[in-house]
XYZ file of C-alpha atoms in Angstrom:
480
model
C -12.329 18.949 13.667
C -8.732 17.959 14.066
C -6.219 19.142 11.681
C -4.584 16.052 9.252
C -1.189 17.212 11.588
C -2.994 16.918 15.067
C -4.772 13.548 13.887
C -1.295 11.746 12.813
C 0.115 12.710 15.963
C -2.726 11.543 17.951
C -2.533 8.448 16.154
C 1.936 8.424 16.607
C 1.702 9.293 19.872
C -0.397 7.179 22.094
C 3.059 4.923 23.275
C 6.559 4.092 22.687
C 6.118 0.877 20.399
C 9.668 -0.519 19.058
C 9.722 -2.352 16.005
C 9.649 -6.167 16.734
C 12.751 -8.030 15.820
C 12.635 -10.469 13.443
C 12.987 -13.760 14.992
C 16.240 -15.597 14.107
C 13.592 -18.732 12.301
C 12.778 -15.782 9.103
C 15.717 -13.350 9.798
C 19.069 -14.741 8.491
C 22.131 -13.512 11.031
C 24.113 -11.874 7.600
C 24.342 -8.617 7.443
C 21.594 -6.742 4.880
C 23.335 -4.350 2.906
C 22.156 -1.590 0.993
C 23.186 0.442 -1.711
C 21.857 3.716 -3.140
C 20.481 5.667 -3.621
C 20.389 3.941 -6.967
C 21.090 6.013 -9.976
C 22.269 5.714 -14.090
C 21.163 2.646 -16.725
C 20.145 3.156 -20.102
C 16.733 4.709 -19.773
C 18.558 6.743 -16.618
C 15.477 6.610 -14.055
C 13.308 4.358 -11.455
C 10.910 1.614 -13.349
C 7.726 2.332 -12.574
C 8.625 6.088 -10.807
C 6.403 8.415 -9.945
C 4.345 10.139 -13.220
C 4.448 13.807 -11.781
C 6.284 16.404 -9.666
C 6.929 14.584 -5.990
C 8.409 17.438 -4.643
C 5.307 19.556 -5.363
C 4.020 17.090 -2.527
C 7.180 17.781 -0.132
C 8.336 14.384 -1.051
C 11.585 13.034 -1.774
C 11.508 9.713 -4.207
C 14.618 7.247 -4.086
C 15.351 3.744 -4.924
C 17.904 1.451 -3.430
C 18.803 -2.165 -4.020
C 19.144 -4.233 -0.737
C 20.998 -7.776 -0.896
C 21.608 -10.562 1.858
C 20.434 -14.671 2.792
C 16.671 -15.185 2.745
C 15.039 -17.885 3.879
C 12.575 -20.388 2.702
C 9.446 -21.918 4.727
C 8.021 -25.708 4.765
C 4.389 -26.764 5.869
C 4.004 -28.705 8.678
C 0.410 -30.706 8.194
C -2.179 -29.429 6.210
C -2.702 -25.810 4.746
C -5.797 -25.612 5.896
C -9.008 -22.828 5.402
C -9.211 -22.111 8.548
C -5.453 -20.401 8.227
C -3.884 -21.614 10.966
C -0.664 -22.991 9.139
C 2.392 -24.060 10.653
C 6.094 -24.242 8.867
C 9.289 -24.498 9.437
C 12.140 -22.937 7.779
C 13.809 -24.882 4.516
C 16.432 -23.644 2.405
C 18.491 -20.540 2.549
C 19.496 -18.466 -0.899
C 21.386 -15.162 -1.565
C 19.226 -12.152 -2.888
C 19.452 -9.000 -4.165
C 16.712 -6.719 -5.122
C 14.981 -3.338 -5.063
C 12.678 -0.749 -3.285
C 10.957 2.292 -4.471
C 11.027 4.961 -1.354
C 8.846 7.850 -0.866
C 9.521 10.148 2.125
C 9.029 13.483 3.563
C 11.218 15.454 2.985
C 10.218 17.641 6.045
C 11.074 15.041 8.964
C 8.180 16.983 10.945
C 5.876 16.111 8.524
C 6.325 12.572 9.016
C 3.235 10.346 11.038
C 5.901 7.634 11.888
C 4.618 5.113 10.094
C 5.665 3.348 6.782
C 3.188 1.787 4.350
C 5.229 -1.304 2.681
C 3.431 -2.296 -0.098
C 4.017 -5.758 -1.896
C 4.545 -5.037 -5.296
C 2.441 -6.732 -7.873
C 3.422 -9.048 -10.527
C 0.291 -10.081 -12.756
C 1.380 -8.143 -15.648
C 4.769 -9.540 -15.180
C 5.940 -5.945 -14.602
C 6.642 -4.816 -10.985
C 3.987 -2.740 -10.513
C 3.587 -0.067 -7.299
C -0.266 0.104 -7.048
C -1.045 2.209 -3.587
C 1.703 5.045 -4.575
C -0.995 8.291 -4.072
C -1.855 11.214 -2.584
C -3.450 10.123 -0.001
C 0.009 8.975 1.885
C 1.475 12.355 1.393
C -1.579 14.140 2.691
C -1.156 12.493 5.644
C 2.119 12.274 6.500
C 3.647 8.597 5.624
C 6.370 6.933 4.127
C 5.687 4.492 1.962
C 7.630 1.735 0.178
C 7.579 -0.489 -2.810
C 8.911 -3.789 -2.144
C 9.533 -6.025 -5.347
C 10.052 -9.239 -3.694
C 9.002 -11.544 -6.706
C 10.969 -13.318 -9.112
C 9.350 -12.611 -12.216
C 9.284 -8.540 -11.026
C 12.709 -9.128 -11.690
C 13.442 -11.852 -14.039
C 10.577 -11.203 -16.064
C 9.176 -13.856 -18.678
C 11.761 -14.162 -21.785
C 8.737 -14.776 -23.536
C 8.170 -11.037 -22.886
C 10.326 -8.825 -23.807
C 9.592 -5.467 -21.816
C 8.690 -7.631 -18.231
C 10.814 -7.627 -15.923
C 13.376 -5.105 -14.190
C 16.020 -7.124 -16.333
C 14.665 -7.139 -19.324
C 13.748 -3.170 -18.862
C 16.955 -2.110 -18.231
C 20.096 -4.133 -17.937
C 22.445 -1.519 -16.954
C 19.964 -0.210 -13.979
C 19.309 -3.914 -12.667
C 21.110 -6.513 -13.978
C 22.598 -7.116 -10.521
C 19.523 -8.348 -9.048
C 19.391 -11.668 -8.138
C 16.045 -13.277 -6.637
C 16.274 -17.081 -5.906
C 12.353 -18.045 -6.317
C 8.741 -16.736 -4.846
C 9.702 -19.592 -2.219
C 12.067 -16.593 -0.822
C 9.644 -13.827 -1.482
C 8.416 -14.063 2.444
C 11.597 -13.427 3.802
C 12.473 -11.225 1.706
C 9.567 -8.891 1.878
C 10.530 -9.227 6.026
C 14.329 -8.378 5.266
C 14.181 -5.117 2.852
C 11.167 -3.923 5.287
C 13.520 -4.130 8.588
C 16.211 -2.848 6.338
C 14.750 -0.039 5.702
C 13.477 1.371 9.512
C 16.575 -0.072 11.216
C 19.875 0.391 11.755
C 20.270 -3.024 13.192
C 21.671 -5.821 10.969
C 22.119 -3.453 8.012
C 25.063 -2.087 6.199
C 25.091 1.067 3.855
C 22.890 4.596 3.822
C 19.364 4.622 5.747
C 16.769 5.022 3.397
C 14.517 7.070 5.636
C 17.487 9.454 6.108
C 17.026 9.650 9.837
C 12.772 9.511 9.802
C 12.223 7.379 12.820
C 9.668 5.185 12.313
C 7.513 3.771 14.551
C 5.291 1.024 12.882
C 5.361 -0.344 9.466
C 2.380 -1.771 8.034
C 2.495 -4.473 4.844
C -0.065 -4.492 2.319
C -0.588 -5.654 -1.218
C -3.493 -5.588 -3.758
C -5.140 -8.915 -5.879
C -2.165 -11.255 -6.455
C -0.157 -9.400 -3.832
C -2.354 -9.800 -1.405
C -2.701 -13.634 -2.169
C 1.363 -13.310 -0.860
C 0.221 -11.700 2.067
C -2.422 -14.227 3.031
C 0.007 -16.742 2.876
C 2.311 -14.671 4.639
C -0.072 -13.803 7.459
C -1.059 -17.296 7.948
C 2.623 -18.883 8.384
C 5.196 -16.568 7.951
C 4.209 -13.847 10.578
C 3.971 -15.890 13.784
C 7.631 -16.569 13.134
C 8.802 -13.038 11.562
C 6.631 -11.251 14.123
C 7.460 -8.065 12.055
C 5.113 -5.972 11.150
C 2.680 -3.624 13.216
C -0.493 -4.362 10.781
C -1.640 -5.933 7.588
C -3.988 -4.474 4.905
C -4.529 -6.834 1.972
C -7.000 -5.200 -0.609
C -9.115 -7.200 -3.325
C -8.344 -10.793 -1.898
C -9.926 -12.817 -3.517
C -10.090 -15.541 -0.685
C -6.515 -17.518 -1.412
C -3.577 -17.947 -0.506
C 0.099 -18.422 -2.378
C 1.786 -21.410 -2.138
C 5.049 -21.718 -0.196
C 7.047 -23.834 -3.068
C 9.385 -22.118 -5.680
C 7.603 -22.667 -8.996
C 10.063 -22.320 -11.318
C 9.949 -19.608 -14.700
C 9.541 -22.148 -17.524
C 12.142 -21.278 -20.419
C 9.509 -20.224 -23.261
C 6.690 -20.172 -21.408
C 3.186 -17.838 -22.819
C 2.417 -15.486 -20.003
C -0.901 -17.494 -20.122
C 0.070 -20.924 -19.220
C 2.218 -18.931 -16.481
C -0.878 -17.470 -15.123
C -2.598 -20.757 -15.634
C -0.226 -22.218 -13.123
C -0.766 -19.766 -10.913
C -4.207 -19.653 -10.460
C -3.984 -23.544 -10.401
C -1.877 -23.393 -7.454
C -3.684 -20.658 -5.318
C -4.771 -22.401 -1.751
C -8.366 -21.306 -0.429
C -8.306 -20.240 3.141
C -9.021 -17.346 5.244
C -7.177 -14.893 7.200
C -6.330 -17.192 10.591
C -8.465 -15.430 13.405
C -6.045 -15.989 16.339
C -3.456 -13.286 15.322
C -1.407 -11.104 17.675
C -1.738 -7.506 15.369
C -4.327 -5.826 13.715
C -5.433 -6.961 10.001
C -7.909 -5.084 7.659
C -8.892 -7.328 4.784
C -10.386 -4.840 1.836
C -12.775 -6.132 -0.881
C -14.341 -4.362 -3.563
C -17.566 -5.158 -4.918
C -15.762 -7.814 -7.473
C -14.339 -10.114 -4.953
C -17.558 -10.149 -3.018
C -18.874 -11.953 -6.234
C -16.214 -13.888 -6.963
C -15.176 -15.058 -3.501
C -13.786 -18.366 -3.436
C -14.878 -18.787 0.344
C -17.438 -17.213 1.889
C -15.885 -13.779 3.301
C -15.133 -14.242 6.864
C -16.798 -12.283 9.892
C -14.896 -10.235 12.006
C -12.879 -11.124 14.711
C -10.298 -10.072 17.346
C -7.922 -9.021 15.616
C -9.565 -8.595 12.449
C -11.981 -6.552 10.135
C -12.993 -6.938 7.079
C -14.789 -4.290 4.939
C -16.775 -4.491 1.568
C -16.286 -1.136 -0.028
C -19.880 -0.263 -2.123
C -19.297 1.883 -5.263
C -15.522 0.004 -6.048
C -14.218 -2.721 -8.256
C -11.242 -4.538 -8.424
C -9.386 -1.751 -10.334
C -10.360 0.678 -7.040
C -7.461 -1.316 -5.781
C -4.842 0.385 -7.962
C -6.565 3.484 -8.324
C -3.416 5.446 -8.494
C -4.566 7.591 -11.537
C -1.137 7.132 -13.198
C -0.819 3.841 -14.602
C -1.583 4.513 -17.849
C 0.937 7.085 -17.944
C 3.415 5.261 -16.231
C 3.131 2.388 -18.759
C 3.011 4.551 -21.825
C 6.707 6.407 -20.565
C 8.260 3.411 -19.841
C 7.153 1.569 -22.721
C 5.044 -1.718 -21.165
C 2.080 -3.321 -21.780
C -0.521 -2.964 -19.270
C -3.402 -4.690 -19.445
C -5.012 -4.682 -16.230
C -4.694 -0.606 -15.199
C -6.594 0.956 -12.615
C -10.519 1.331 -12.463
C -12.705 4.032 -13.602
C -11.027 7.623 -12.193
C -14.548 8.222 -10.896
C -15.172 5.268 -9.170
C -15.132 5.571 -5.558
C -11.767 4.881 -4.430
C -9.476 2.599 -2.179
C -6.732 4.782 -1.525
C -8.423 7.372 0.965
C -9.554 5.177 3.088
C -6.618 2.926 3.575
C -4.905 6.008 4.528
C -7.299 6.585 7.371
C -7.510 2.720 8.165
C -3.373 2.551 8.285
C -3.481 5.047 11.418
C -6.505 3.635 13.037
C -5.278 0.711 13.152
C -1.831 2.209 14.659
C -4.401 3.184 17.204
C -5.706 0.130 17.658
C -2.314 -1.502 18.249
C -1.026 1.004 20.285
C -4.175 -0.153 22.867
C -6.706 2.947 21.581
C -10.011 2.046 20.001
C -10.376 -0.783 18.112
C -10.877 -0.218 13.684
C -14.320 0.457 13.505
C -16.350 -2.411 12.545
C -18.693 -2.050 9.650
C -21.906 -4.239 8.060
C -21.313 -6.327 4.965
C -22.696 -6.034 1.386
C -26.425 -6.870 1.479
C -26.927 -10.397 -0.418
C -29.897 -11.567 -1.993
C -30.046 -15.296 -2.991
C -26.234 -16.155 -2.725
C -23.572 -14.636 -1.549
C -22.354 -13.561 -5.284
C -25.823 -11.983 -5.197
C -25.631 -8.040 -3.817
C -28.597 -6.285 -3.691
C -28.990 -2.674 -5.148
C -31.351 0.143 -4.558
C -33.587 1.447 -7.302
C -30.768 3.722 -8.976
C -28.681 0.727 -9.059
C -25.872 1.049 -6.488
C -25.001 -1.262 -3.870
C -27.155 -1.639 -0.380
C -24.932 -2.091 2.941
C -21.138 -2.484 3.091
C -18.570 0.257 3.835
C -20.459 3.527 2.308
C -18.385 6.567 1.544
C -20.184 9.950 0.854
C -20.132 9.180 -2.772
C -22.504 6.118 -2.281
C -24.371 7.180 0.781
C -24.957 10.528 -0.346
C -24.962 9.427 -4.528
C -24.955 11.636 -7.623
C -24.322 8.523 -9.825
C -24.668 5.198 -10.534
C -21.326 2.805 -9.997
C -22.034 0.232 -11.923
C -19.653 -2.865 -11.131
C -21.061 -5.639 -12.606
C -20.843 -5.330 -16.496
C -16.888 -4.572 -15.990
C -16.093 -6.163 -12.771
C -11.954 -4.718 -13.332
C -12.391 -1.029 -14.393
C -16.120 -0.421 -13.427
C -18.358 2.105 -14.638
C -19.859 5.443 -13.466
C -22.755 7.545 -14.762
C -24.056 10.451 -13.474
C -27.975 10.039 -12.522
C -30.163 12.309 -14.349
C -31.156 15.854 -13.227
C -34.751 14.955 -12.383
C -33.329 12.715 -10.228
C -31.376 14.068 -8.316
C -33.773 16.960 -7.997
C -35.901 14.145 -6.605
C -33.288 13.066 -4.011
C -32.324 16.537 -2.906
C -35.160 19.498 -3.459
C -32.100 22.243 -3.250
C -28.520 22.288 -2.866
C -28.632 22.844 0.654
C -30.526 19.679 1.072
C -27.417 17.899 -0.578
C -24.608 19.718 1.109
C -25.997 18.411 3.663
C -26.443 14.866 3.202
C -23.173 15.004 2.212
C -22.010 16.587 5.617
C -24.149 13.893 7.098
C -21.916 11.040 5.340
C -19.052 12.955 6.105
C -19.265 12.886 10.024
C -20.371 8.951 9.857
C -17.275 8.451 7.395
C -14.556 10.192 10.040
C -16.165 8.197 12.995
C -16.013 4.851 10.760
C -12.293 5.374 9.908
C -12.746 5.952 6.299
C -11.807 9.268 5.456
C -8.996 11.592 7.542
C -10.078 15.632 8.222
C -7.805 16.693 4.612
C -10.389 14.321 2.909
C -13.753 15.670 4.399
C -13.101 19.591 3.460
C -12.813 18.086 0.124
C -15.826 16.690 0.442
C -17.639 19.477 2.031
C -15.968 22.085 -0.539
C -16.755 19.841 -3.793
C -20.666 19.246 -2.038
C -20.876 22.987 -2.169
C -21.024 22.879 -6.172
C -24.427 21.082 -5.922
C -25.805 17.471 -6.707
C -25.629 18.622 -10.605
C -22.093 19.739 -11.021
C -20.965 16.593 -8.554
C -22.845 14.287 -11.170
């Protein structure tokens, strides 16, 4: 079995990939600048840090503000479901905003790719949802990219949303024009931050060279990133790979709603929903994508999840609800020291959970666009009547779809229905499991049996199987 070093340079090391350049259409010819790292304000530290000791994980956590022109897109013709959008650019505005950095601090440690994530705005906070372990384990960088208005601007009917509102001292420099920018401006930190080209002030990645940088977002993020996929990427032709997580088949629109003065943070949310445009992930793209669903969008879908092609996967994850999706484990925590409400958090800590595998995902699909083997494909949810109808064996977890050990080899029950955000788990009963494996041998190895299937599926990297394989070792009863 290959060491979690020897499998990130396997997956680093197949060929010398540059970054793409971002095409003059999305990439304004100002110079980006950035400042930082970013330090002082009233409450003295990063919104929405890290909630424990980084450097316990050899990690070094920063945040900078980067500033320039962004650009705006138009549609040409129709936004249609099939994806295939065309625009052209619009206006031009100035910017300024912020990004959370995690790095190595060991430059040898690093797999030489970054994991930009998109941050999320339902809550009207700027929320980093894929910050985890599971980067560090394996050697990334990864980035938190608030390129939304109301991240910033917040909702003055609100009085803790927004980086503003939170603390003026800290970030009442930022300036973001409208979510009609937000494309470019996700492109422009994420080049900003991997090269020297174009960009004034410190590198972020304090010499880290990195190779590929991969965008993903979860629920309303990834909504950006459809839309983003569909018509700002041909242009942009930035990043290596895409992984949006719990989409829920929609798109964002490419206007600039506008923050209504006085406005509830439900009649916001009303016009966002109202403006969300159905459509899939266009199936004629040029890098890889990985589109992850839970069990909750498979029953919510608003059109029919799309098969595989190409360029494209897309896996249903049994055993995880929307909440899997921001299974960071520190929400709560991060909410309760910096004093906002959050009313979404993550799922159930027992759930099975997102962030593993999109760690293994992120370098097989480095593989995959560095000419290796393609992501491995994997069967859907089984369905009954409708789609919104998944079938369930007779404990009562899911049939087909992406199974991890904790499904394929189960001590539980993960029930996603009755709480389709946070989910619920409970352990099966004794006689049960007793039923399902006569000894603790006979477990261990069913779980050793997931575990090999899991590494050849690219869901789990070598770090994450020996914890699997030690915790199996404890017996079906303890693991329940």
């Amino acid at each position: 079995m290959l060491s979690r070093r020897e499998f990130a340079m396997t997956a680093a090391a197949a060929g010398t990939v540059a970054l793409a350049a971002t095409s003059a259409a999305a990439k304004a010819p100002d110079t980006t600048k950035v400042e930082g790292p970013v330090t002082g304000g009233k409450r003295g530290h990063i919104y929405g840090a890290f909630y424990g000791d980084m450097a316990a994980h050899g990690y070094v956590e920063e945040e900078y503000f980067v500033s320039g022109t962004a650009q705006s897109f138009k549609p040409v013709g129709e936004l249609g479901k099939d994806g295939r959008w065309k625009v052209v650019a619009d206006q031009r505005a100035p910017y300024k905003t912020r990004v959370i950095v995690h790095r190595p601090k060991d430059p040898a440690k690093f797999n030489g790719v970054v994991m930009a994530e998109w941050t999320n705005v339902s809550t009207f906070s700027d929320l980093s949802n894929a910050v985890n372990e599971s980067f560090w384990q394996s050697g990334y960088v990864y980035v938190a990219i608030s390129a939304q208005k109301v991240g910033i601007d917040g909702l003055d009917t609100l009085p803790t949303a927004g980086l503003k509102h939170w603390d003026g001292d800290r970030y009442g420099s930022l300036v973001h024009p409208g979510d009609a920018f937000s494309y470019d401006i996700f492109t422009q930190v994420a080049q900003a931050l991997v090269s020297a080209k174009g960009r004034s002030g410190p590198d972020p990645l304090a010499g880290l060279k990195a190779k590929h940088v991969i965008a993903t977002g979860e629920s309303q993020s990834a909504a950006r990133l459809a839309t983003y996929i569909n018509a700002v990427h041909p242009l942009a032709n930035f990043f290596a790979a895409f992984i949006p997580c719990v989409l829920v088949g929609g798109g964002s629109e490419l206007t600039n709603p506008q923050i209504i003065p006085g406005e509830s943070a439900a009649d916001y949310n009303k016009r966002f929903f109202a403006r969300i445009v159905e459509t899939t992930i266009r199936d004629d793209l040029d890098v890889p994508v990985l589109i992850m669903l839970s069990e909750t969008e498979a029953r919510m879908h608003r059109v029919p999840p799309q098969p595989d092609a190409a360029k494209l996967r897309l896996w249903e994850l049994a055993g995880t609800v929307h909440g899997s999706a921001c299974d960071t484990g520190y929400r709560a925590s991060v909410a309760e020291r910096d004093g906002i409400k959050d009313s979404v958090g993550g799922s159930d800590q027992r759930m099975v959970r997102f962030m593993p595998t999109m760690a293994a995902a992120g370098l097989a699909l480095v593989r995959w666009k560095e000419g290796g083997a393609p992501l491995a494909r994997h069967p859907r949810l089984l369905r009954g009547a409708t789609l919104r109808d998944i079938v369930t064996d007779v404990q009562g977890n899911a049939l087909g779809g992406v199974r991890l050990p904790e499904v394929e080899a189960p001590t539980a029950v993960f029930d996603t229905k009755s709480s389709p955000a946070r989910g619920g788990r409970t352990p099966l009963p004794e006689d049960v499991l007793r039923r399902l494996y006569p000894d603790d041998e006979a477990y261990a190895n069913a779980v050793r049996a997931a575990v090999d299937d899991a590494l050849l599926g690219d869901l789990i990297l070598p770090y994450r199987a020996e914890e699997y394989l030690a915790e199996a070792k404890k017996g079906p009863v303890a693991a329940g």
